[in-house]
Coordinates of C-alpha atoms in Angstrom, one line a residue:
Chain A
M1 CA -52.6 -54.2 21.3
T2 CA -50.8 -52.4 24.0
T3 CA -47.3 -52.7 22.6
V4 CA -47.5 -49.7 20.4
A5 CA -44.0 -48.9 19.5
V6 CA -44.9 -49.0 15.8
P7 CA -42.5 -47.1 13.7
P8 CA -44.8 -45.8 11.0
A9 CA -47.7 -45.2 13.2
A10 CA -45.5 -43.4 15.7
V11 CA -44.1 -41.2 13.0
E12 CA -47.6 -40.4 11.8
S13 CA -48.8 -39.7 15.2
L14 CA -46.0 -37.1 15.6
A15 CA -47.4 -35.1 12.8
P16 CA -49.1 -32.0 14.1
R17 CA -52.8 -32.6 14.5
R18 CA -53.8 -29.1 13.4
K19 CA -52.0 -26.0 12.2
A20 CA -51.6 -23.3 14.8
K21 CA -54.1 -20.7 13.7
R22 CA -54.9 -18.9 16.9
P23 CA -54.0 -15.2 17.0
F24 CA -50.9 -14.2 18.9
G25 CA -52.0 -13.6 22.5
P26 CA -49.9 -13.3 25.6
A27 CA -50.0 -17.0 26.2
S28 CA -48.5 -17.8 22.8
I29 CA -45.8 -15.1 23.3
V30 CA -44.8 -16.9 26.5
K31 CA -44.9 -20.2 24.6
Y32 CA -42.6 -19.0 21.8
A33 CA -40.3 -17.3 24.2
L34 CA -39.9 -20.5 26.1
A35 CA -39.5 -22.6 23.0
I36 CA -36.7 -20.3 21.8
L37 CA -35.0 -20.1 25.2
F38 CA -34.9 -23.9 25.3
L39 CA -33.6 -24.0 21.8
L40 CA -30.7 -21.7 22.7
I41 CA -29.9 -23.9 25.7
V42 CA -29.9 -27.0 23.6
L43 CA -27.7 -25.4 21.0
M44 CA -25.2 -23.9 23.4
P45 CA -22.9 -26.9 23.4
L46 CA -23.0 -27.1 19.6
Y47 CA -22.0 -23.4 19.5
V48 CA -19.1 -24.0 21.7
L49 CA -18.0 -27.0 19.7
I50 CA -18.1 -25.1 16.4
V51 CA -16.6 -21.9 17.6
T52 CA -13.7 -23.5 19.5
S53 CA -12.8 -25.8 16.7
F54 CA -12.0 -22.9 14.5
K55 CA -9.8 -21.1 17.0
S56 CA -6.1 -21.0 17.0
G57 CA -4.1 -22.0 20.1
G58 CA -3.6 -18.5 21.4
D59 CA -7.2 -17.7 20.9
I60 CA -8.5 -20.2 23.5
G61 CA -7.8 -18.1 26.5
V62 CA -10.3 -18.2 29.4
T63 CA -11.6 -14.7 28.9
S64 CA -12.6 -15.1 25.2
Q65 CA -14.0 -18.6 25.5
W66 CA -17.5 -17.6 24.4
N67 CA -16.4 -15.2 21.7
L68 CA -16.1 -16.0 18.0
P69 CA -12.6 -16.8 16.9
E70 CA -10.5 -13.7 16.2
H71 CA -8.7 -15.6 13.4
W72 CA -10.6 -18.4 11.9
T73 CA -8.4 -21.3 11.2
T74 CA -8.9 -24.9 10.1
A75 CA -5.6 -26.1 11.7
S76 CA -7.4 -28.0 14.4
W77 CA -9.7 -29.7 11.9
V78 CA -6.6 -30.8 10.0
K79 CA -5.0 -32.1 13.2
A80 CA -8.1 -33.9 14.4
W81 CA -8.8 -35.4 11.0
S82 CA -5.3 -36.8 10.7
S83 CA -5.6 -38.5 14.0
L84 CA -9.2 -39.8 13.4
R85 CA -9.1 -40.6 9.7
D86 CA -8.2 -44.3 9.9
S87 CA -10.7 -45.0 12.6
F88 CA -13.4 -42.9 10.9
F89 CA -13.3 -45.3 7.9
R90 CA -13.0 -48.3 10.1
T91 CA -16.2 -47.3 12.0
F92 CA -18.1 -47.4 8.7
Q93 CA -16.8 -51.0 8.2
L94 CA -18.3 -51.6 11.7
A95 CA -21.6 -49.7 11.6
I96 CA -22.8 -50.6 8.1
P97 CA -22.6 -54.5 8.4
V98 CA -24.0 -54.3 11.9
A99 CA -27.0 -52.3 10.7
V100 CA -27.7 -54.6 7.7
I101 CA -27.1 -58.0 9.4
S102 CA -29.0 -57.3 12.7
S103 CA -31.9 -55.8 10.7
L104 CA -32.2 -59.0 8.6
I105 CA -32.1 -61.2 11.7
G106 CA -34.6 -58.9 13.5
A107 CA -37.0 -59.1 10.5
A108 CA -37.0 -62.8 10.5
N109 CA -37.4 -63.1 14.3
G110 CA -40.1 -60.4 14.4
F111 CA -42.1 -62.2 11.7
V112 CA -42.0 -65.5 13.4
L113 CA -42.9 -64.0 16.8
S114 CA -45.9 -62.0 15.4
R115 CA -47.3 -63.9 12.4
W116 CA -45.9 -67.4 12.5
R117 CA -46.2 -68.0 16.2
F118 CA -45.6 -71.2 18.1
P119 CA -46.7 -72.2 21.6
G120 CA -44.8 -70.1 24.2
A121 CA -43.9 -67.4 21.7
D122 CA -44.6 -64.7 24.3
V123 CA -42.3 -66.2 26.9
V124 CA -39.6 -66.6 24.3
F125 CA -40.1 -63.0 23.2
T126 CA -39.8 -61.7 26.8
L127 CA -36.6 -63.8 27.3
I128 CA -35.2 -62.2 24.1
L129 CA -36.2 -58.8 25.2
F130 CA -34.4 -59.0 28.5
G131 CA -31.1 -59.1 26.6
M132 CA -31.7 -55.5 25.6
F133 CA -31.7 -54.2 29.1
I134 CA -28.8 -56.0 30.7
P135 CA -25.7 -54.0 31.7
Y136 CA -23.1 -55.3 29.3
Q137 CA -20.6 -55.4 32.1
A138 CA -22.3 -58.5 33.2
V139 CA -21.2 -60.4 30.1
M140 CA -18.1 -58.5 29.2
I141 CA -15.5 -60.2 31.4
P142 CA -16.1 -63.8 30.0
L143 CA -16.7 -62.4 26.6
R144 CA -13.2 -60.9 26.5
E145 CA -11.9 -64.2 27.9
I146 CA -13.5 -66.2 25.1
V147 CA -12.1 -63.8 22.5
T148 CA -8.6 -64.1 23.9
T149 CA -8.7 -67.8 24.5
L150 CA -9.9 -68.5 21.0
G151 CA -7.2 -66.2 19.7
I152 CA -9.7 -64.0 17.9
P153 CA -7.8 -60.7 17.2
P154 CA -9.4 -57.6 18.7
G155 CA -10.8 -55.2 16.2
I156 CA -13.7 -54.5 13.9
P157 CA -14.8 -58.1 12.9
T158 CA -15.1 -59.0 16.6
L159 CA -17.1 -55.9 17.3
V160 CA -19.4 -56.5 14.3
F161 CA -20.1 -60.0 15.7
V162 CA -21.0 -58.8 19.2
H163 CA -23.0 -55.8 18.1
C164 CA -25.1 -58.1 15.9
I165 CA -25.7 -60.5 18.7
Y166 CA -26.6 -57.8 21.3
G167 CA -28.7 -56.0 18.6
I168 CA -31.0 -59.0 18.2
P169 CA -33.4 -58.0 21.0
I170 CA -34.1 -54.4 19.9
C171 CA -34.4 -55.4 16.2
T172 CA -36.7 -58.3 17.0
L173 CA -38.8 -55.9 19.1
I174 CA -39.1 -53.3 16.4
F175 CA -40.0 -55.8 13.7
R176 CA -42.4 -57.8 15.8
N177 CA -44.4 -54.7 16.7
Y178 CA -44.2 -53.5 13.1
Y179 CA -45.6 -56.7 11.7
A180 CA -48.2 -57.1 14.4
T181 CA -49.7 -53.8 13.5
T182 CA -49.2 -53.4 9.8
V183 CA -49.3 -56.9 8.3
P184 CA -52.8 -58.4 8.5
E185 CA -53.1 -61.9 9.8
E186 CA -55.2 -62.8 6.7
L187 CA -52.4 -62.0 4.4
V188 CA -50.2 -64.7 6.0
E189 CA -53.1 -67.1 6.2
A190 CA -53.9 -66.6 2.5
A191 CA -50.3 -67.4 1.6
R192 CA -50.5 -70.5 3.7
V193 CA -53.6 -71.7 2.1
D194 CA -51.9 -71.3 -1.2
G195 CA -49.3 -73.6 0.0
A196 CA -46.5 -71.1 0.6
G197 CA -44.1 -72.2 3.3
L198 CA -42.5 -70.0 5.9
L199 CA -39.5 -68.8 3.8
R200 CA -41.5 -68.1 0.7
T201 CA -44.1 -66.2 2.7
F202 CA -41.4 -64.2 4.4
G203 CA -39.3 -63.6 1.3
W204 CA -42.0 -62.8 -1.2
I205 CA -44.8 -61.3 0.8
I206 CA -43.4 -59.9 4.0
L207 CA -39.9 -58.6 3.1
P208 CA -41.2 -56.3 0.3
I209 CA -43.5 -54.5 2.7
S210 CA -40.9 -54.2 5.5
I211 CA -39.0 -51.2 4.3
P212 CA -40.3 -48.8 7.0
G213 CA -39.2 -51.3 9.6
F214 CA -35.8 -51.6 8.0
V215 CA -35.3 -47.9 7.9
V216 CA -35.8 -47.7 11.6
T217 CA -33.6 -50.7 12.6
I218 CA -30.8 -49.6 10.2
I219 CA -30.7 -46.1 11.6
W220 CA -30.9 -47.4 15.2
Q221 CA -28.2 -50.0 14.8
F222 CA -26.0 -47.8 12.8
T223 CA -26.2 -45.1 15.4
S224 CA -25.6 -47.4 18.4
A225 CA -22.7 -49.2 16.7
W226 CA -21.1 -45.9 15.7
N227 CA -21.5 -44.3 19.1
D228 CA -20.6 -47.4 21.2
Y229 CA -17.6 -47.0 23.5
L230 CA -18.1 -49.9 26.0
F231 CA -17.7 -52.8 23.7
A232 CA -15.0 -50.9 21.8
I233 CA -12.8 -50.3 24.9
F234 CA -13.1 -54.0 25.9
L235 CA -12.6 -55.6 22.5
S236 CA -10.4 -53.3 20.5
N237 CA -7.7 -50.6 20.8
T238 CA -6.6 -47.3 19.2
R239 CA -4.9 -49.2 16.4
N240 CA -7.9 -51.3 15.3
G241 CA -10.9 -49.8 17.1
P242 CA -13.7 -47.5 16.1
I243 CA -13.7 -43.7 16.3
T244 CA -14.9 -43.3 19.8
I245 CA -11.7 -44.9 21.0
A246 CA -9.6 -42.6 18.8
L247 CA -11.6 -39.5 19.9
N248 CA -11.1 -40.4 23.6
A249 CA -7.4 -40.8 22.9
L250 CA -7.3 -37.4 21.2
A251 CA -9.4 -35.6 23.8
G252 CA -8.5 -37.5 27.0
A253 CA -4.8 -36.6 27.1
Q254 CA -3.5 -34.9 30.2
S255 CA -3.6 -31.4 28.7
P256 CA -6.0 -31.8 25.8
D257 CA -5.9 -29.6 22.8
Y258 CA -9.4 -28.2 23.2
A259 CA -9.7 -26.9 19.6
A260 CA -8.6 -30.2 18.1
S261 CA -10.8 -32.2 20.6
M262 CA -13.8 -30.2 19.6
A263 CA -13.1 -30.5 15.9
G264 CA -12.7 -34.2 16.6
A265 CA -16.0 -34.4 18.4
L266 CA -17.7 -32.8 15.5
I267 CA -16.0 -35.1 13.0
T268 CA -17.1 -38.1 15.1
S269 CA -20.7 -36.9 15.3
L270 CA -21.1 -35.9 11.7
P271 CA -22.2 -39.3 10.2
T272 CA -24.8 -39.9 12.8
L273 CA -26.0 -36.3 12.6
I274 CA -26.3 -36.5 8.8
V275 CA -28.2 -39.8 9.1
Y276 CA -30.4 -38.2 11.7
V277 CA -31.1 -35.0 9.8
L278 CA -31.8 -36.8 6.5
L279 CA -33.9 -39.5 8.1
G280 CA -35.1 -37.7 11.2
R281 CA -38.7 -38.6 10.8
W282 CA -37.9 -42.3 10.9
F283 CA -35.3 -41.9 13.5
I284 CA -38.0 -40.6 15.8
G285 CA -40.0 -43.6 15.0
G286 CA -37.0 -45.7 16.1
L287 CA -36.9 -43.9 19.4
M288 CA -40.5 -44.8 20.0
A289 CA -39.7 -48.4 19.2
G290 CA -37.1 -48.3 21.9
S291 CA -39.9 -48.3 24.4
V292 CA -41.5 -51.6 24.9
K293 CA -44.8 -50.0 25.5
S294 CA -46.0 -46.5 24.9
Chain B
M1 CA -47.6 -83.8 14.4
R2 CA -49.6 -81.6 12.0
R3 CA -49.4 -78.7 14.4
L4 CA -45.6 -79.2 14.7
R5 CA -45.4 -79.0 10.9
H6 CA -47.4 -75.8 11.2
W7 CA -45.1 -73.9 13.6
G8 CA -41.9 -75.9 13.4
P9 CA -40.3 -73.9 10.6
G10 CA -40.8 -70.7 12.5
L11 CA -39.1 -72.0 15.6
L12 CA -36.3 -73.3 13.3
L13 CA -35.8 -69.8 11.8
L14 CA -35.7 -68.3 15.2
S15 CA -33.4 -70.9 16.7
P16 CA -30.0 -69.4 15.6
S17 CA -30.9 -66.2 17.5
L18 CA -32.1 -68.2 20.5
I19 CA -28.9 -70.2 20.6
L20 CA -26.8 -67.1 20.3
L21 CA -28.7 -65.3 23.0
A22 CA -28.8 -68.3 25.3
I23 CA -25.0 -68.4 25.1
F24 CA -24.0 -64.8 24.9
V25 CA -26.7 -63.4 27.3
Y26 CA -27.7 -66.1 29.7
G27 CA -24.6 -68.3 29.4
L28 CA -22.2 -65.4 29.9
I29 CA -24.2 -64.1 32.8
A30 CA -24.0 -67.5 34.4
W31 CA -20.2 -67.5 33.8
T32 CA -19.9 -64.1 35.4
T33 CA -21.9 -65.2 38.3
K34 CA -19.6 -68.2 38.8
M35 CA -16.6 -66.0 38.6
S36 CA -18.2 -63.7 41.3
V37 CA -18.2 -66.6 43.8
S38 CA -14.7 -67.7 43.0
D39 CA -11.3 -66.5 44.4
Q40 CA -9.9 -65.4 41.1
H41 CA -8.3 -62.2 42.3
T42 CA -5.3 -62.2 39.9
A43 CA -4.7 -62.9 36.2
L44 CA -3.8 -66.5 37.2
K45 CA -6.5 -69.1 36.9
S46 CA -8.1 -70.1 40.1
N47 CA -11.4 -71.7 40.8
G48 CA -11.7 -71.8 44.6
F49 CA -15.3 -71.4 45.7
V50 CA -15.8 -68.6 48.3
G51 CA -19.5 -68.3 48.3
L52 CA -20.8 -64.8 48.7
D53 CA -17.6 -63.5 50.3
N54 CA -16.9 -61.2 47.3
Y55 CA -20.3 -59.6 47.7
K56 CA -19.9 -59.2 51.4
N57 CA -16.6 -57.6 51.0
L58 CA -18.0 -55.1 48.6
F59 CA -20.5 -53.9 51.1
T60 CA -18.5 -54.2 54.3
N61 CA -14.8 -54.5 53.6
D62 CA -14.1 -52.2 50.7
I63 CA -11.3 -49.7 51.1
Q64 CA -13.0 -46.4 52.1
D65 CA -16.3 -48.0 51.3
R66 CA -15.5 -47.5 47.7
F67 CA -18.4 -49.6 46.4
V68 CA -21.0 -48.0 48.6
H69 CA -19.6 -44.6 47.5
S70 CA -20.1 -45.6 43.9
L71 CA -23.7 -46.7 44.6
R72 CA -24.3 -43.4 46.3
N73 CA -22.9 -41.6 43.2
L74 CA -25.1 -43.7 41.0
L75 CA -28.2 -42.9 43.1
I76 CA -27.6 -39.1 42.9
F77 CA -26.9 -39.3 39.2
T78 CA -30.0 -41.4 38.5
V79 CA -32.4 -39.2 40.5
V80 CA -31.2 -35.9 39.0
F81 CA -31.0 -37.4 35.5
L82 CA -34.5 -39.0 35.6
V83 CA -36.2 -35.9 37.2
G84 CA -34.4 -33.5 34.8
A85 CA -35.0 -35.4 31.6
M86 CA -38.6 -36.1 32.4
L87 CA -39.3 -32.5 33.3
F88 CA -37.7 -31.0 30.3
G89 CA -39.2 -33.6 28.0
L90 CA -42.6 -33.0 29.4
I91 CA -42.3 -29.2 29.1
W92 CA -41.0 -29.4 25.5
A93 CA -43.8 -31.8 24.6
L94 CA -46.4 -29.5 26.2
I95 CA -45.0 -26.5 24.3
L96 CA -45.0 -28.3 20.9
E97 CA -48.3 -30.1 21.6
R98 CA -50.1 -26.8 21.9
G99 CA -49.4 -26.1 18.2
V100 CA -46.2 -24.1 17.3
R101 CA -45.2 -22.8 13.9
A102 CA -42.2 -24.6 12.6
E103 CA -42.8 -27.5 15.0
G104 CA -40.6 -29.9 13.0
F105 CA -37.7 -27.5 13.3
F106 CA -38.0 -27.2 17.1
R107 CA -38.5 -31.0 17.4
T108 CA -35.4 -31.7 15.3
I109 CA -33.2 -29.3 17.4
Y110 CA -34.5 -30.6 20.7
L111 CA -33.8 -34.1 19.6
F112 CA -30.5 -33.8 17.9
P113 CA -28.3 -34.4 21.0
M114 CA -29.6 -37.9 20.9
A115 CA -27.6 -38.6 17.7
V116 CA -24.3 -37.7 19.4
S117 CA -22.3 -40.2 21.3
F118 CA -21.5 -39.6 25.0
V119 CA -17.8 -39.7 24.2
A120 CA -18.2 -36.7 21.8
S121 CA -20.6 -34.7 24.0
G122 CA -18.3 -35.4 26.9
V123 CA -15.6 -33.4 25.2
V124 CA -17.7 -30.2 25.2
W125 CA -19.3 -30.8 28.6
R126 CA -15.9 -31.1 30.2
W127 CA -15.2 -27.7 28.8
L128 CA -18.6 -26.2 29.8
M129 CA -18.3 -27.6 33.3
N130 CA -15.0 -25.9 34.0
P131 CA -14.8 -26.0 37.8
V132 CA -12.8 -22.7 38.2
V133 CA -14.9 -20.0 39.9
G134 CA -14.2 -16.3 40.2
D135 CA -11.7 -14.5 38.0
G136 CA -10.3 -17.3 36.0
A137 CA -13.8 -18.9 35.4
G138 CA -14.4 -20.6 32.2
G139 CA -17.3 -22.5 30.5
I140 CA -20.7 -22.0 32.1
N141 CA -19.2 -20.3 35.1
A142 CA -17.8 -17.6 32.7
L143 CA -21.2 -17.3 31.1
F144 CA -22.8 -16.8 34.6
A145 CA -20.2 -14.1 35.3
S146 CA -21.0 -12.2 32.1
L147 CA -24.7 -12.3 32.9
H148 CA -23.9 -11.0 36.5
L149 CA -25.2 -14.3 37.9
D150 CA -21.9 -15.0 39.7
F151 CA -23.7 -16.6 42.7
L152 CA -24.7 -19.5 40.3
Q153 CA -21.0 -20.3 39.7
N154 CA -20.1 -23.6 41.2
K155 CA -17.5 -26.4 40.9
W156 CA -19.8 -28.7 38.9
W157 CA -18.7 -32.4 39.1
T158 CA -15.7 -31.7 41.2
N159 CA -17.9 -30.9 44.2
P160 CA -17.3 -33.9 46.5
T161 CA -20.9 -34.1 47.8
W162 CA -23.2 -33.1 44.9
G163 CA -20.9 -33.4 42.0
M164 CA -22.8 -36.3 40.5
A165 CA -25.8 -34.0 40.1
A166 CA -23.8 -31.9 37.7
M167 CA -22.6 -35.0 35.9
A168 CA -26.2 -35.7 35.1
M169 CA -26.5 -32.4 33.1
P170 CA -25.0 -33.7 29.9
A171 CA -27.2 -36.8 30.2
I172 CA -30.3 -34.6 30.6
W173 CA -29.2 -32.5 27.6
Q174 CA -28.9 -35.6 25.6
L175 CA -32.1 -37.5 26.5
S176 CA -34.7 -34.9 27.2
G177 CA -35.5 -34.8 23.5
Y178 CA -36.2 -38.5 23.6
V179 CA -38.6 -38.1 26.4
M180 CA -40.2 -35.2 24.5
A181 CA -40.7 -37.5 21.5
L182 CA -42.3 -40.2 23.6
F183 CA -44.7 -37.7 25.3
L184 CA -45.5 -36.1 22.0
A185 CA -46.5 -39.5 20.6
G186 CA -48.6 -40.0 23.7
F187 CA -50.3 -36.7 23.4
R188 CA -51.1 -37.3 19.7
G189 CA -52.5 -40.8 20.6
I190 CA -55.2 -39.3 22.7
P191 CA -58.4 -39.2 20.7
Q192 CA -59.6 -35.7 19.8
E193 CA -63.1 -36.6 20.9
L194 CA -61.9 -36.9 24.4
R195 CA -60.6 -33.3 24.4
E196 CA -63.7 -32.0 22.8
A197 CA -66.0 -33.8 25.2
A198 CA -64.0 -32.3 28.1
A199 CA -64.2 -28.8 26.5
M200 CA -68.0 -29.3 26.0
D201 CA -68.3 -30.1 29.7
G202 CA -66.7 -26.7 30.4
A203 CA -63.4 -28.0 31.7
S204 CA -60.6 -25.5 32.0
T205 CA -57.3 -26.0 30.3
Y206 CA -55.8 -26.9 33.6
R207 CA -58.5 -29.5 34.4
L208 CA -58.4 -30.8 30.9
Y209 CA -54.7 -31.7 31.4
R210 CA -54.9 -32.7 35.0
N211 CA -58.0 -35.0 34.7
V212 CA -58.1 -36.1 31.1
I213 CA -54.8 -35.9 29.4
F214 CA -52.2 -36.7 32.0
P215 CA -53.8 -39.9 33.2
Q216 CA -53.7 -41.2 29.6
L217 CA -49.9 -40.6 29.6
T218 CA -49.1 -42.8 32.5
P219 CA -47.9 -45.7 30.3
V220 CA -45.7 -43.4 28.3
A221 CA -44.2 -41.9 31.4
L222 CA -43.6 -45.4 32.7
S223 CA -41.7 -46.6 29.6
A224 CA -39.7 -43.4 29.5
L225 CA -38.7 -44.0 33.2
I226 CA -37.7 -47.6 32.4
I227 CA -35.6 -46.7 29.4
L228 CA -33.8 -43.8 31.1
G229 CA -33.4 -45.7 34.3
H230 CA -31.7 -48.7 32.8
M231 CA -29.5 -46.3 30.8
S232 CA -28.5 -44.6 33.9
M233 CA -27.5 -47.8 35.7
K234 CA -25.1 -48.6 32.9
M235 CA -23.7 -45.1 32.6
F236 CA -20.1 -45.4 31.7
D237 CA -19.1 -43.6 28.5
L238 CA -20.2 -40.2 29.7
I239 CA -18.3 -40.4 33.0
M240 CA -15.2 -41.8 31.3
S241 CA -15.3 -38.9 28.9
V242 CA -16.1 -36.0 31.2
S243 CA -14.0 -36.8 34.2
G244 CA -12.2 -40.0 33.4
P245 CA -12.0 -42.7 35.9
Q246 CA -11.6 -41.1 39.3
W247 CA -12.9 -41.4 42.9
L248 CA -15.2 -38.4 42.8
T249 CA -17.4 -39.5 40.0
E250 CA -17.0 -43.3 40.2
V251 CA -20.1 -45.4 39.6
P252 CA -20.3 -49.2 39.6
A253 CA -19.9 -49.5 35.8
V254 CA -16.6 -47.5 36.0
Y255 CA -15.6 -49.4 39.1
V256 CA -15.9 -52.7 37.1
W257 CA -13.5 -51.3 34.5
Q258 CA -11.0 -50.1 37.1
T259 CA -11.1 -53.4 38.9
L260 CA -10.4 -55.3 35.7
L261 CA -7.3 -53.2 35.1
T262 CA -6.0 -54.7 38.3
S263 CA -7.0 -58.2 37.1
D264 CA -9.3 -58.8 40.1
Y265 CA -11.8 -60.8 38.1
A266 CA -13.8 -62.1 41.0
K267 CA -14.4 -58.6 42.4
A268 CA -15.2 -57.1 39.0
A269 CA -17.7 -60.0 38.3
A270 CA -19.4 -59.4 41.7
I271 CA -19.8 -55.7 41.0
S272 CA -21.3 -56.5 37.5
I273 CA -23.7 -58.9 39.0
V274 CA -24.9 -56.4 41.6
L275 CA -25.4 -54.0 38.7
L276 CA -27.4 -56.6 36.8
L277 CA -29.6 -57.3 39.8
L278 CA -30.3 -53.6 40.2
V279 CA -31.5 -53.5 36.6
A280 CA -33.4 -56.7 36.8
V281 CA -35.3 -55.6 39.9
V282 CA -36.9 -53.0 37.7
I283 CA -36.9 -54.6 34.3
V284 CA -38.3 -58.0 35.1
P285 CA -41.5 -56.9 36.7
Y286 CA -41.9 -54.4 33.8
L287 CA -41.5 -57.1 31.2
I288 CA -43.9 -59.4 32.9
Y289 CA -46.4 -56.6 33.3
T290 CA -46.1 -55.7 29.7
N291 CA -46.5 -59.3 28.6
R292 CA -49.7 -59.7 30.7
A293 CA -51.1 -56.4 29.6
E294 CA -50.7 -57.4 26.0
K295 CA -52.4 -60.7 26.5
N296 CA -55.4 -59.1 28.2
S297 CA -56.0 -56.7 25.3

């Protein structure tokens, strides 16, 4: 099996193989120095975001940019929250249904393509997978035309629909590889011999052991729906769209209020960061699954 | 017939997805392609067939070679982004792979930018890449000044020739952790016996990596390149958020959006299809190769 991309296995394989027991030599000092240097570089933008978001207007001068705030204030947070609040809750209405629906579709597809195969299943799978790589600009123009012609109002329900469709390839991929490596073929065969049909096998035998797969696709789809900007800008607006649109409106003005923009960027990132920190191990598994082959 | 009864239900369960993807992926691509060979240059309906004229115009008749300019920007961005993210990802993986205390902590920090949207990170990177140099310098330039590294100050993405290289920095920041995770999984997938055998043969650490470990990582590196490469081709959010749509940093994905604002559907469609072809040239062989490799194993 060359398509690894197996969520649980990938997570396992990330676990350290052995504890570092070697004594501290020069080599390991260099190693830690580098690790910490890179850590600081990666955290630098986060530092700027947090520090600036608590500054007051007069405090943002060029010379004191990197300093801690002289007077800590939450005024910018209040301002950012008031302009992002509505879209913040709307984005949950977008990201949660997308995560659940596309995971269910992906599970069903993945099961068929790995354990209830039909002639030509591999070709069909490759055709499905291609949908994951296309630049969405290539479908966006007619997509918007369909939406306007059919009189579908722009906004969250439309976005849920398109995210579910374009999420099918990645969810199918994740579940196909998950089932192919964790569900023994004999299990499905045994159920068949007992006379269980496809739906019964899937619902009673496969779904209960699919939780690790679901964790991965739910995190993945939640994050990508939450962070999406392209579909949002085409199919919604600041009054009915997700938070990325609202943040861009807040931060993209001619002379942006940097403190409020940064507070807004933190508010926008908070849900995905919390999901990520709480479920990080599985999230990493999801990233592995994003690669067709590893 | 019995075989059909065997696999029929599976195909049935799959069919809603297949129909949706047939319409919304392949159908809409066909629609866009049709639009790209039409003369629909305004909001009014028009279905005159003009062949490949729209494509030809993009390459030979665009004002100030705007399309070629956007391709050039995309090329610089992609090269810097791929090299940077692969390099940092590999270095971080090598550091962590050698066994580090609190590895989980380092891994989480290196990876966290991945959870942030480009729109949100664009806010801070626009601030960090403040193009003012000298006395009024801000952002990273100010940091350079305080470290007495003034010579490193530069105009970042506002540099007309190499600005796109700076634009790749936020993308590198965001995706290096992902490459690290891929490589880390690759490293851990190499059987311990292989390392032990090499050590027994008296291979130095350098030779161990050079001759034993790195060759095993080729598939991982390839998938990382594919994932990053196709992300790079589509890059839109980041540029919209850092610089907004403007000539200096325009890439095809942004050009499509700008063209649509003028209702030139045929031209926007043609740019989209060129973009699709650029991605397909890389992705299709990769998918076929993966499919074959899987069959042979």
